[in-house]
Amino acid sequence: MSVSPEVKAFGKPNTSNLQTQSQIIELNVGGETFTTILSTLKKYPRSKLAEMFAPDQPKPRTDSEGRYFIDRPGTYFKYILEYLRSNQLPTQCVQEVYKEALFYEIEPLVKELEDSPQIFGEQVARRQFLAQVPHYTENIELMIRIARAEAMASRQSGIVVCVVKTEEDVARCQDVLNSLDMDKKSVVKFGPWKASPSIADLLDCIKMDVEASGYRVSFQVYVSEKGFRFKSNDHFYKFLFTWW
């Protein structure tokens, strides 16, 4: 009498059972374990998860317990798995889940998250604005390099930032920039740009992106040790990096 093969939780890889859509699969994602069925992982054929378990692909790596290993953050994989199971969108950690959805190439989830307020505001509104600010990313990196260079035996580093929205602002600030240059003060200049957001909006973006790099930072109006011939408080600011 023949005996039907037993369907059981995944231990060592078995390529014949792998084609059984109801087969139970155990995963180790960044040290966290998950249990699901094969059809869930292959729900979207063009995703990396579906590709991982395609019959024409090499066997995925396994850990010491025989679980398939994925070298990604396990913290957010539960949200990926929940979407694959029930199309449920995350209500927390949305930015992080969006990054994972991009990695796994789950196109429907990526699109739905891009329509969410959290991702739409960041990816569409804010990023499109910053794309119109010349050398924005390079200037953020320059600020961090200068702050780190001035951090020796000091609790804070102060970086002077000039923000100019229009060409008229550039002309208005030129004398101050020349004066600071003569005093050998490093100034990082942002702008000009043609989009509608204000100088205050750009200052918030600078603070947000520096903090996203792991630094504690605040800013205030820059006050020079010697007076200028005209008001420049609307364009010059001091960003304070706090180290300890």
Tab-separated table of C-alpha atoms in Angstrom:
chain	number	residue	atom	x	y	z
A	1	MET	CA	0.000	0.000	0.000
A	2	SER	CA	1.417	3.377	-0.977
A	3	VAL	CA	1.667	6.171	1.567
A	4	SER	CA	1.044	9.796	0.558
A	5	PRO	CA	3.921	12.153	1.393
A	6	GLU	CA	3.278	14.153	4.520
A	7	VAL	CA	2.880	17.928	4.210
A	8	LYS	CA	4.778	19.468	7.104
A	9	ALA	CA	6.533	22.650	8.198
A	10	PHE	CA	9.577	23.336	6.090
A	11	GLY	CA	12.839	21.940	7.342
A	12	LYS	CA	15.473	21.171	4.721
A	13	PRO	CA	14.747	22.340	1.158
A	14	ASN	CA	12.855	19.868	-0.983
A	15	THR	CA	12.549	20.983	-4.577
A	16	SER	CA	9.719	18.592	-5.365
A	17	ASN	CA	7.543	19.807	-2.505
A	18	LEU	CA	8.449	23.407	-3.337
A	19	GLN	CA	5.990	23.369	-6.209
A	20	THR	CA	3.091	22.550	-3.870
A	21	GLN	CA	1.361	25.881	-3.426
A	22	SER	CA	-0.015	24.959	0.001
A	23	GLN	CA	3.368	23.884	1.338
A	24	ILE	CA	4.259	25.465	4.636
A	25	ILE	CA	7.394	27.610	4.465
A	26	GLU	CA	9.520	28.826	7.342
A	27	LEU	CA	11.570	31.979	6.859
A	28	ASN	CA	14.345	33.631	8.807
A	29	VAL	CA	14.273	37.318	7.940
A	30	GLY	CA	17.099	39.194	9.638
A	31	GLY	CA	16.926	36.876	12.658
A	32	GLU	CA	13.126	36.898	13.024
A	33	THR	CA	11.186	33.796	12.016
A	34	PHE	CA	7.951	33.680	10.022
A	35	THR	CA	5.688	30.867	8.867
A	36	THR	CA	3.505	31.078	5.771
A	37	ILE	CA	2.569	29.062	2.709
A	38	LEU	CA	4.247	29.071	-0.660
A	39	SER	CA	1.304	30.561	-2.540
A	40	THR	CA	1.400	33.629	-0.274
A	41	LEU	CA	5.042	34.316	-1.107
A	42	LYS	CA	4.356	33.799	-4.839
A	43	LYS	CA	1.225	35.962	-4.906
A	44	TYR	CA	2.854	38.549	-7.191
A	45	PRO	CA	4.835	36.684	-9.864
A	46	ARG	CA	7.167	39.602	-10.664
A	47	SER	CA	8.239	40.144	-7.045
A	48	LYS	CA	11.589	39.042	-5.636
A	49	LEU	CA	9.835	36.669	-3.231
A	50	ALA	CA	8.128	34.880	-6.107
A	51	GLU	CA	11.423	34.781	-7.991
A	52	MET	CA	13.183	33.339	-4.945
A	53	PHE	CA	10.878	30.310	-4.992
A	54	ALA	CA	10.611	29.896	-8.760
A	55	PRO	CA	11.454	26.354	-9.943
A	56	ASP	CA	14.103	27.608	-12.389
A	57	GLN	CA	16.025	29.545	-9.726
A	58	PRO	CA	18.843	28.269	-7.459
A	59	LYS	CA	17.820	27.121	-4.000
A	60	PRO	CA	17.611	30.029	-1.521
A	61	ARG	CA	20.060	30.074	1.377
A	62	THR	CA	19.007	28.418	4.623
A	63	ASP	CA	19.986	28.891	8.260
A	64	SER	CA	21.153	26.147	10.643
A	65	GLU	CA	17.524	25.098	11.225
A	66	GLY	CA	16.766	24.772	7.525
A	67	ARG	CA	14.671	27.950	7.314
A	68	TYR	CA	15.021	30.063	4.221
A	69	PHE	CA	17.169	33.067	5.085
A	70	ILE	CA	16.553	36.615	3.838
A	71	ASP	CA	19.086	39.249	4.866
A	72	ARG	CA	16.620	42.094	5.426
A	73	PRO	CA	15.083	43.749	8.545
A	74	GLY	CA	12.640	41.303	10.090
A	75	THR	CA	10.889	44.108	11.966
A	76	TYR	CA	9.053	45.244	8.844
A	77	PHE	CA	8.617	41.911	7.078
A	78	LYS	CA	5.484	41.168	9.109
A	79	TYR	CA	3.801	44.090	7.321
A	80	ILE	CA	4.928	42.732	3.952
A	81	LEU	CA	3.543	39.318	4.825
A	82	GLU	CA	0.254	40.783	6.064
A	83	TYR	CA	-0.219	42.573	2.762
A	84	LEU	CA	0.493	39.389	0.828
A	85	ARG	CA	-2.057	37.522	2.943
A	86	SER	CA	-4.913	40.021	3.113
A	87	ASN	CA	-3.977	43.200	1.193
A	88	GLN	CA	-3.824	45.047	4.518
A	89	LEU	CA	-1.765	48.235	4.424
A	90	PRO	CA	0.467	49.195	7.359
A	91	THR	CA	-0.682	51.968	9.688
A	92	GLN	CA	2.748	52.427	11.262
A	93	CYS	CA	6.376	52.321	10.083
A	94	VAL	CA	5.031	53.333	6.655
A	95	GLN	CA	8.304	54.826	5.383
A	96	GLU	CA	10.261	51.730	6.391
A	97	VAL	CA	7.704	49.328	4.899
A	98	TYR	CA	7.796	51.361	1.683
A	99	LYS	CA	11.564	50.786	1.431
A	100	GLU	CA	11.052	47.057	1.944
A	101	ALA	CA	8.274	46.950	-0.656
A	102	LEU	CA	10.677	48.565	-3.125
A	103	PHE	CA	13.336	45.988	-2.287
A	104	TYR	CA	10.966	43.033	-2.706
A	105	GLU	CA	9.535	44.671	-5.857
A	106	ILE	CA	5.919	44.182	-4.770
A	107	GLU	CA	4.488	46.679	-7.247
A	108	PRO	CA	0.858	46.842	-5.987
A	109	LEU	CA	2.052	47.562	-2.436
A	110	VAL	CA	4.534	50.167	-3.666
A	111	LYS	CA	1.795	51.948	-5.602
A	112	GLU	CA	-0.690	51.892	-2.710
A	113	LEU	CA	1.915	53.223	-0.290
A	114	GLU	CA	2.900	55.979	-2.709
A	115	ASP	CA	-0.726	57.118	-2.617
A	116	SER	CA	-0.698	57.277	1.199
A	117	PRO	CA	-0.320	60.722	2.831
A	118	GLN	CA	3.010	59.790	4.455
A	119	ILE	CA	4.748	58.694	1.256
A	120	PHE	CA	2.993	61.128	-1.077
A	121	GLY	CA	4.102	64.086	1.031
A	122	GLU	CA	7.711	62.898	1.163
A	123	GLN	CA	8.204	61.412	-2.295
A	124	VAL	CA	6.075	63.783	-4.342
A	125	ALA	CA	5.704	67.141	-2.615
A	126	ARG	CA	8.900	67.551	-0.556
A	127	ARG	CA	11.273	65.734	-2.889
A	128	GLN	CA	10.031	67.572	-5.951
A	129	PHE	CA	10.580	70.870	-4.143
A	130	LEU	CA	14.107	69.938	-3.037
A	131	ALA	CA	14.962	68.852	-6.573
A	132	GLN	CA	14.577	72.512	-7.549
A	133	VAL	CA	17.064	73.713	-4.911
A	134	PRO	CA	20.519	73.648	-6.566
A	135	HIS	CA	23.020	71.251	-4.960
A	136	TYR	CA	20.724	70.556	-2.001
A	137	THR	CA	22.072	67.085	-1.178
A	138	GLU	CA	25.685	68.165	-1.666
A	139	ASN	CA	25.135	71.121	0.681
A	140	ILE	CA	23.691	68.871	3.388
A	141	GLU	CA	26.783	66.671	3.116
A	142	LEU	CA	29.023	69.763	3.221
A	143	MET	CA	27.326	70.997	6.407
A	144	ILE	CA	27.939	67.643	8.084
A	145	ARG	CA	31.603	67.545	7.006
A	146	ILE	CA	32.251	71.054	8.351
A	147	ALA	CA	30.436	70.284	11.622
A	148	ARG	CA	32.459	67.121	12.153
A	149	ALA	CA	35.715	68.963	11.404
A	150	GLU	CA	34.884	71.554	14.082
A	151	ALA	CA	33.803	69.027	16.716
A	152	MET	CA	37.195	68.573	18.393
A	153	ALA	CA	36.921	69.042	22.206
A	154	SER	CA	33.651	70.906	21.751
A	155	ARG	CA	30.073	70.126	22.704
A	156	GLN	CA	28.595	71.928	19.701
A	157	SER	CA	29.579	72.884	16.180
A	158	GLY	CA	28.049	75.971	14.615
A	159	ILE	CA	27.570	76.138	10.832
A	160	VAL	CA	26.540	79.389	9.131
A	161	VAL	CA	23.894	78.852	6.445
A	162	CYS	CA	22.716	81.406	3.905
A	163	VAL	CA	19.267	80.764	2.384
A	164	VAL	CA	18.265	82.796	-0.656
A	165	LYS	CA	15.033	82.173	-2.536
A	166	THR	CA	15.390	84.714	-5.360
A	167	GLU	CA	18.154	86.301	-7.406
A	168	GLU	CA	17.329	89.562	-5.619
A	169	ASP	CA	18.094	87.796	-2.315
A	170	VAL	CA	21.442	86.695	-3.721
A	171	ALA	CA	22.380	90.284	-4.578
A	172	ARG	CA	21.115	91.545	-1.222
A	173	CYS	CA	23.310	89.076	0.676
A	174	GLN	CA	26.482	89.431	-1.355
A	175	ASP	CA	28.119	92.064	0.897
A	176	VAL	CA	27.489	89.907	3.966
A	177	LEU	CA	28.902	86.859	2.217
A	178	ASN	CA	32.007	88.832	1.265
A	179	SER	CA	32.411	90.024	4.850
A	180	LEU	CA	32.116	86.474	6.214
A	181	ASP	CA	34.594	85.260	3.645
A	182	MET	CA	37.103	87.914	4.749
A	183	ASP	CA	36.619	86.688	8.325
A	184	LYS	CA	37.371	83.161	7.075
A	185	LYS	CA	33.962	81.851	8.141
A	186	SER	CA	32.589	78.914	6.196
A	187	VAL	CA	29.116	79.561	4.827
A	188	VAL	CA	26.898	76.980	3.138
A	189	LYS	CA	24.534	78.669	0.674
A	190	PHE	CA	21.175	77.192	-0.374
A	191	GLY	CA	19.192	78.536	-3.309
A	192	PRO	CA	17.834	80.277	-5.193
A	193	TRP	CA	14.738	78.302	-6.286
A	194	LYS	CA	11.494	79.002	-8.135
A	195	ALA	CA	9.074	76.698	-6.299
A	196	SER	CA	6.491	78.157	-3.909
A	197	PRO	CA	7.848	76.886	-0.527
A	198	SER	CA	9.380	79.583	1.649
A	199	ILE	CA	12.752	80.029	3.317
A	200	ALA	CA	11.202	78.696	6.532
A	201	ASP	CA	10.097	75.575	4.647
A	202	LEU	CA	13.620	74.973	3.364
A	203	LEU	CA	15.089	75.453	6.832
A	204	ASP	CA	12.724	72.766	8.132
A	205	CYS	CA	13.820	70.457	5.306
A	206	ILE	CA	17.511	71.010	6.117
A	207	LYS	CA	16.911	70.211	9.788
A	208	MET	CA	14.834	67.138	8.891
A	209	ASP	CA	17.463	65.702	6.554
A	210	VAL	CA	20.405	66.361	8.874
A	211	GLU	CA	18.502	64.645	11.690
A	212	ALA	CA	17.670	61.754	9.338
A	213	SER	CA	21.448	61.217	9.084
A	214	GLY	CA	21.555	60.668	12.849
A	215	TYR	CA	22.661	64.113	14.089
A	216	ARG	CA	21.103	66.326	16.732
A	217	VAL	CA	20.706	69.776	15.249
A	218	SER	CA	18.857	73.032	15.842
A	219	PHE	CA	19.010	76.412	14.143
A	220	GLN	CA	18.636	80.078	15.005
A	221	VAL	CA	19.065	83.441	13.313
A	222	TYR	CA	22.746	84.154	12.805
A	223	VAL	CA	24.027	87.130	14.774
A	224	SER	CA	27.367	88.487	13.612
A	225	GLU	CA	29.980	89.773	15.991
A	226	LYS	CA	29.981	92.985	13.975
A	227	GLY	CA	26.983	94.758	12.530
A	228	PHE	CA	26.063	94.738	8.857
A	229	ARG	CA	24.971	97.775	6.909
A	230	PHE	CA	21.554	96.265	6.214
A	231	LYS	CA	19.201	93.721	7.681
A	232	SER	CA	20.145	90.159	6.754
A	233	ASN	CA	18.368	88.181	9.453
A	234	ASP	CA	15.948	86.706	6.922
A	235	HIS	CA	18.760	84.891	5.100
A	236	PHE	CA	21.534	83.938	7.541
A	237	TYR	CA	21.137	81.204	10.124
A	238	LYS	CA	23.354	79.220	12.443
A	239	PHE	CA	22.837	75.464	12.615
A	240	LEU	CA	24.070	73.979	15.880
A	241	PHE	CA	25.208	70.338	15.911
A	242	THR	CA	25.167	68.986	19.465
A	243	TRP	CA	27.592	66.128	20.089
A	244	TRP	CA	27.062	65.334	23.767
